[in-house]
Protein backbone atom coordinates (compact mmCIF):
# COMPACT_ATOMS: atom_id res chain seq x y z
CA MET A 1 -24.24 7.51 -21.56
CA LYS A 2 -27.31 6.14 -19.86
CA TYR A 3 -28.30 2.61 -20.75
CA ALA A 4 -31.40 0.49 -20.12
CA LEU A 5 -31.34 -3.15 -19.03
CA VAL A 6 -34.39 -5.36 -19.80
CA THR A 7 -34.23 -8.84 -18.11
CA GLY A 8 -35.81 -11.59 -20.07
CA GLY A 9 -35.55 -9.21 -23.15
CA SER A 10 -35.46 -11.88 -25.91
CA ARG A 11 -39.10 -12.68 -26.28
CA GLY A 12 -42.65 -11.66 -25.59
CA LEU A 13 -43.11 -8.59 -23.46
CA GLY A 14 -39.32 -8.19 -22.95
CA LYS A 15 -38.80 -7.98 -26.64
CA ALA A 16 -41.54 -5.44 -27.22
CA VAL A 17 -40.05 -3.35 -24.22
CA CYS A 18 -36.58 -3.57 -25.78
CA LEU A 19 -37.87 -2.29 -29.06
CA GLU A 20 -39.84 0.52 -27.47
CA ILE A 21 -36.90 1.68 -25.38
CA ALA A 22 -34.53 1.65 -28.24
CA GLY A 23 -37.05 3.92 -30.11
CA MET A 24 -36.54 6.49 -27.40
CA GLY A 25 -32.78 6.75 -28.50
CA ILE A 26 -31.70 4.87 -25.32
CA PRO A 27 -29.14 2.11 -25.85
CA VAL A 28 -30.49 -1.24 -24.68
CA ILE A 29 -28.97 -4.24 -22.97
CA ILE A 30 -30.90 -7.31 -23.76
CA ASN A 31 -30.62 -9.92 -20.94
CA PHE A 32 -31.30 -13.59 -21.79
CA GLN A 33 -30.69 -16.92 -20.10
CA SER A 34 -30.56 -19.52 -22.86
CA ASN A 35 -32.18 -18.37 -26.16
CA GLU A 36 -29.26 -16.48 -27.65
CA THR A 37 -30.75 -16.74 -31.20
CA ALA A 38 -33.89 -14.93 -30.09
CA ALA A 39 -31.89 -12.37 -28.31
CA GLU A 40 -29.68 -11.73 -31.41
CA GLU A 41 -32.85 -11.22 -33.42
CA VAL A 42 -34.05 -8.44 -31.08
CA LYS A 43 -30.63 -6.89 -31.33
CA ALA A 44 -30.65 -6.97 -35.05
CA ALA A 45 -34.16 -5.32 -35.11
CA ILE A 46 -33.05 -2.55 -32.89
CA GLU A 47 -29.82 -1.93 -34.97
CA ALA A 48 -31.77 -2.03 -38.23
CA ASN A 49 -33.72 0.96 -36.98
CA GLY A 50 -30.60 2.91 -36.10
CA GLY A 51 -30.52 2.02 -32.41
CA HIS A 52 -27.81 0.50 -30.23
CA ALA A 53 -28.16 -2.82 -28.49
CA GLU A 54 -25.86 -5.21 -26.43
CA LEU A 55 -26.47 -8.80 -25.21
CA MET A 56 -25.95 -9.88 -21.63
CA LYS A 57 -26.43 -13.48 -20.73
CA PHE A 58 -27.16 -14.48 -17.09
CA ASP A 59 -29.75 -16.32 -15.03
CA VAL A 60 -31.47 -13.63 -12.95
CA SER A 61 -32.07 -15.99 -10.03
CA ASN A 62 -28.25 -16.86 -9.79
CA GLN A 63 -26.58 -14.25 -7.73
CA SER A 64 -23.07 -14.96 -8.93
CA GLU A 65 -24.05 -14.84 -12.58
CA VAL A 66 -25.90 -11.47 -12.14
CA GLU A 67 -23.03 -9.84 -10.24
CA ASN A 68 -20.40 -11.17 -12.66
CA ALA A 69 -22.21 -10.03 -15.76
CA LEU A 70 -22.96 -6.63 -14.37
CA GLU A 71 -19.50 -6.06 -13.01
CA ALA A 72 -17.85 -7.00 -16.28
CA TRP A 73 -20.27 -4.61 -18.09
CA GLU A 74 -19.35 -1.78 -15.67
CA GLU A 75 -15.61 -2.40 -16.10
CA SER A 76 -15.94 -2.11 -19.97
CA HIS A 77 -18.27 1.05 -19.68
CA LEU A 78 -16.46 3.26 -17.23
CA ASP A 79 -18.22 6.38 -18.38
CA ASP A 80 -21.64 4.93 -18.68
CA TYR A 81 -24.25 3.65 -16.25
CA ILE A 82 -27.49 1.65 -16.37
CA ALA A 83 -30.24 4.32 -15.50
CA TYR A 84 -33.16 2.32 -16.67
CA LEU A 85 -34.07 -1.13 -15.39
CA VAL A 86 -37.06 -3.27 -16.36
CA ASN A 87 -37.28 -6.27 -14.15
CA ASN A 88 -39.28 -8.48 -16.74
CA ALA A 89 -37.80 -11.86 -16.42
CA GLY A 90 -40.47 -14.38 -15.19
CA ILE A 91 -41.77 -17.91 -15.74
CA ARG A 92 -44.91 -19.86 -15.18
CA ARG A 93 -45.27 -23.40 -13.83
CA ASP A 94 -48.98 -23.60 -13.29
CA ASN A 95 -50.61 -26.39 -11.03
CA VAL A 96 -53.04 -26.53 -8.31
CA MET A 97 -51.17 -26.16 -5.03
CA PHE A 98 -51.78 -29.67 -3.50
CA MET A 99 -50.10 -31.13 -6.65
CA MET A 100 -47.29 -28.61 -7.04
CA PRO A 101 -43.83 -29.96 -6.94
CA ASP A 102 -41.27 -28.09 -4.67
CA ALA A 103 -39.24 -27.26 -7.84
CA ASP A 104 -42.10 -25.49 -9.51
CA TRP A 105 -42.70 -23.30 -6.45
CA HIS A 106 -39.03 -22.36 -6.06
CA SER A 107 -38.24 -21.73 -9.79
CA VAL A 108 -41.18 -19.27 -10.15
CA ILE A 109 -40.50 -17.40 -6.78
CA ASN A 110 -36.68 -17.30 -7.49
CA THR A 111 -37.07 -15.96 -11.10
CA SER A 112 -39.47 -13.16 -10.38
CA LEU A 113 -38.41 -12.31 -6.83
CA ASP A 114 -34.76 -13.16 -6.39
CA GLY A 115 -34.15 -11.88 -9.97
CA PHE A 116 -35.62 -8.41 -8.93
CA PHE A 117 -33.48 -8.43 -5.83
CA TYR A 118 -30.15 -9.47 -7.21
CA VAL A 119 -30.30 -7.15 -10.27
CA THR A 120 -31.91 -4.17 -8.65
CA ARG A 121 -29.51 -4.31 -5.59
CA LYS A 122 -26.48 -4.31 -7.95
CA LEU A 123 -27.65 -1.47 -10.08
CA LEU A 124 -29.13 0.94 -7.43
CA PRO A 125 -25.80 2.40 -6.02
CA ASN A 126 -24.88 3.84 -9.37
CA MET A 127 -28.37 5.18 -9.92
CA MET A 128 -28.59 6.77 -6.48
CA LYS A 129 -25.29 8.64 -6.79
CA ARG A 130 -25.93 10.15 -10.19
CA LYS A 131 -27.57 13.59 -10.45
CA HIS A 132 -30.25 12.32 -12.96
CA GLY A 133 -31.10 9.19 -10.77
CA GLY A 134 -32.74 6.34 -12.47
CA HIS A 135 -36.11 4.70 -13.43
CA ILE A 136 -37.18 1.14 -12.42
CA VAL A 137 -40.20 -0.75 -13.76
CA ASN A 138 -41.10 -4.10 -12.33
CA MET A 139 -43.33 -6.40 -14.42
CA ALA A 140 -46.00 -7.68 -12.03
CA SER A 141 -49.21 -9.20 -13.13
CA LEU A 142 -53.06 -9.36 -12.61
CA SER A 143 -52.29 -12.64 -10.77
CA GLY A 144 -50.39 -10.70 -8.15
CA LEU A 145 -53.36 -8.31 -7.59
CA LYS A 146 -56.30 -10.77 -7.44
CA GLY A 147 -54.80 -14.25 -7.43
CA MET A 148 -55.45 -16.75 -10.06
CA GLN A 149 -56.37 -20.46 -9.39
CA GLY A 150 -53.66 -22.82 -10.46
CA GLN A 151 -51.14 -20.01 -9.98
CA VAL A 152 -50.48 -19.95 -6.33
CA ASN A 153 -46.68 -19.76 -7.00
CA TYR A 154 -46.94 -17.11 -9.70
CA SER A 155 -49.46 -15.06 -7.65
CA ALA A 156 -47.28 -15.12 -4.69
CA ALA A 157 -44.23 -14.13 -6.64
CA LYS A 158 -46.04 -11.24 -8.31
CA ALA A 159 -47.80 -10.05 -5.24
CA ALA A 160 -44.43 -10.02 -3.37
CA LEU A 161 -42.92 -7.95 -6.22
CA ILE A 162 -45.74 -5.41 -5.95
CA GLY A 163 -44.95 -5.05 -2.15
CA ALA A 164 -41.15 -4.76 -2.86
CA THR A 165 -41.96 -2.05 -5.42
CA LYS A 166 -43.94 0.03 -2.95
CA ALA A 167 -41.21 -0.26 -0.30
CA LEU A 168 -38.18 0.43 -2.53
CA ALA A 169 -39.92 3.43 -3.93
CA LEU A 170 -39.99 5.05 -0.54
CA GLU A 171 -36.28 4.10 0.15
CA VAL A 172 -35.01 5.75 -3.07
CA ALA A 173 -37.30 8.64 -3.93
CA ALA A 174 -35.03 11.27 -2.28
CA ARG A 175 -32.21 10.09 -4.63
CA ASN A 176 -34.33 10.75 -7.69
CA VAL A 177 -34.96 7.09 -8.53
CA THR A 178 -38.52 6.05 -9.35
CA VAL A 179 -39.88 2.50 -8.85
CA ASN A 180 -43.08 1.45 -10.38
CA ALA A 181 -44.81 -1.79 -11.40
CA VAL A 182 -46.87 -2.72 -14.42
CA ALA A 183 -49.57 -5.38 -13.89
CA PRO A 184 -50.64 -6.88 -17.29
CA GLY A 185 -53.76 -9.08 -17.60
CA PHE A 186 -53.90 -11.51 -20.45
CA ILE A 187 -51.46 -10.57 -23.15
CA ASP A 188 -50.91 -12.38 -26.42
CA THR A 189 -47.47 -13.83 -25.96
CA ASP A 190 -45.66 -17.22 -26.06
CA MET A 191 -46.60 -17.50 -22.23
CA THR A 192 -50.33 -17.37 -22.90
CA LYS A 193 -50.68 -19.39 -26.22
CA GLU A 194 -51.60 -22.67 -24.41
CA LEU A 195 -54.42 -20.91 -22.47
CA PRO A 196 -58.10 -21.31 -23.66
CA GLN A 197 -58.08 -17.80 -25.28
CA ASP A 198 -61.70 -17.92 -26.73
CA GLU A 199 -63.11 -18.82 -23.27
CA LEU A 200 -60.94 -16.11 -21.46
CA LYS A 201 -61.77 -13.36 -23.95
CA GLN A 202 -65.40 -13.66 -22.79
CA MET A 203 -64.33 -12.64 -19.34
CA ILE A 204 -62.48 -9.49 -20.56
CA PRO A 205 -64.81 -6.37 -21.07
CA MET A 206 -62.68 -5.51 -24.18
CA LYS A 207 -63.17 -9.16 -25.50
CA ARG A 208 -59.57 -9.53 -26.47
CA PHE A 209 -56.10 -10.13 -25.26
CA GLY A 210 -53.64 -7.23 -24.91
CA LYS A 211 -50.76 -6.72 -27.34
CA PRO A 212 -47.17 -6.74 -26.11
CA GLU A 213 -46.74 -3.27 -27.69
CA GLU A 214 -49.46 -1.77 -25.51
CA VAL A 215 -47.66 -2.92 -22.37
CA ALA A 216 -44.29 -1.59 -23.79
CA ALA A 217 -45.85 1.72 -24.40
CA LEU A 218 -46.85 1.96 -20.67
CA VAL A 219 -43.46 0.91 -19.69
CA LYS A 220 -41.80 3.52 -21.96
CA PHE A 221 -43.88 6.29 -20.35
CA LEU A 222 -42.82 5.21 -16.76
CA LEU A 223 -39.22 5.30 -17.87
CA SER A 224 -39.57 8.69 -19.39
CA ASP A 225 -39.04 12.10 -17.73
CA ALA A 226 -42.69 12.76 -18.13
CA ALA A 227 -43.25 10.18 -15.40
CA SER A 228 -40.50 11.64 -13.08
CA TYR A 229 -43.21 12.42 -10.33
CA ILE A 230 -44.67 8.83 -10.37
CA THR A 231 -43.28 6.43 -7.96
CA GLY A 232 -44.52 3.44 -5.90
CA GLU A 233 -47.38 2.90 -8.32
CA VAL A 234 -48.78 -0.31 -9.80
CA ILE A 235 -50.64 0.31 -13.00
CA SER A 236 -53.01 -2.34 -14.46
CA ILE A 237 -53.24 -3.00 -18.16
CA ASN A 238 -56.00 -5.73 -18.57
CA GLY A 239 -58.77 -4.56 -20.80
CA GLY A 240 -60.99 -3.86 -17.82
CA LEU A 241 -60.84 -7.38 -16.43
CA TYR A 242 -59.82 -6.25 -12.88
CA THR A 243 -59.84 -2.73 -11.66
C-alpha cells in the first residue's frame, strides 16, 4: 500500500493537507514534534470520515530522530512504502537581521531546509525503485520568491527550498518521481494570526487571506496522477499579491 507522509501535519496548512489527502483514499502519516493532542485530533477527523491515519513523532531538523522513526515504520510496514511526501514543517522567528539572534537564524533554516533534506533523502530510495515512483511537494512561501522584510531567515530558508526542489526534480525525473513546490502568500492560519491582517489585506488584489483548504487542494492536485507530467515547478497561491 502507498502511504503519504505530511511533516508538521498537526496544525494549519499541514492539517488541511492531511485531511485532503485522506479524502483521496490514501492512508496518511501525520508527523508532529510536540503537540500530540492536535495530531490526535487530525487523526480522529480522518478516521471519522472513513480514512486511515497514523501518528509519527519526530523533529524534522534532528537527523537521528528522522531516521529512527522512518526505519521503525518501514520495519512494521514491510509490504508498504511512502509514495507521497509533503515537506510542510516550518517555523517563523521574525526580526530585522541586525537584531536577529543566532538561534532564530539556525532554527528557521534547520526546520525548513534540514528537515527537507533528512526526510526526503531517507524516503527517496524506496520511491525510486518502485514502478509507480512517488510525488514530493515542498511547502515554500511568497517570502522565498520575493523576500519579506523582517524575514531574512525565513526568506532564505524558503528560497533555498525552491532551489532544492528544482535540482532534485532533475535528478529523479527518470525514476518517475515528481518534485514540486507550493508558494503560499498570506494564509489564515495560526502562523499569521499575529500579523496586521486588515492592513495586509489592502495589499492583496483579492482583499483577503487565503484559506488552508485552498492550499491543500493545490497540494492534492500535485500529488495526483493528473499532475504526473509536472515536475520542478513552483506554483504560487497568493491572491494575486505577487506573480
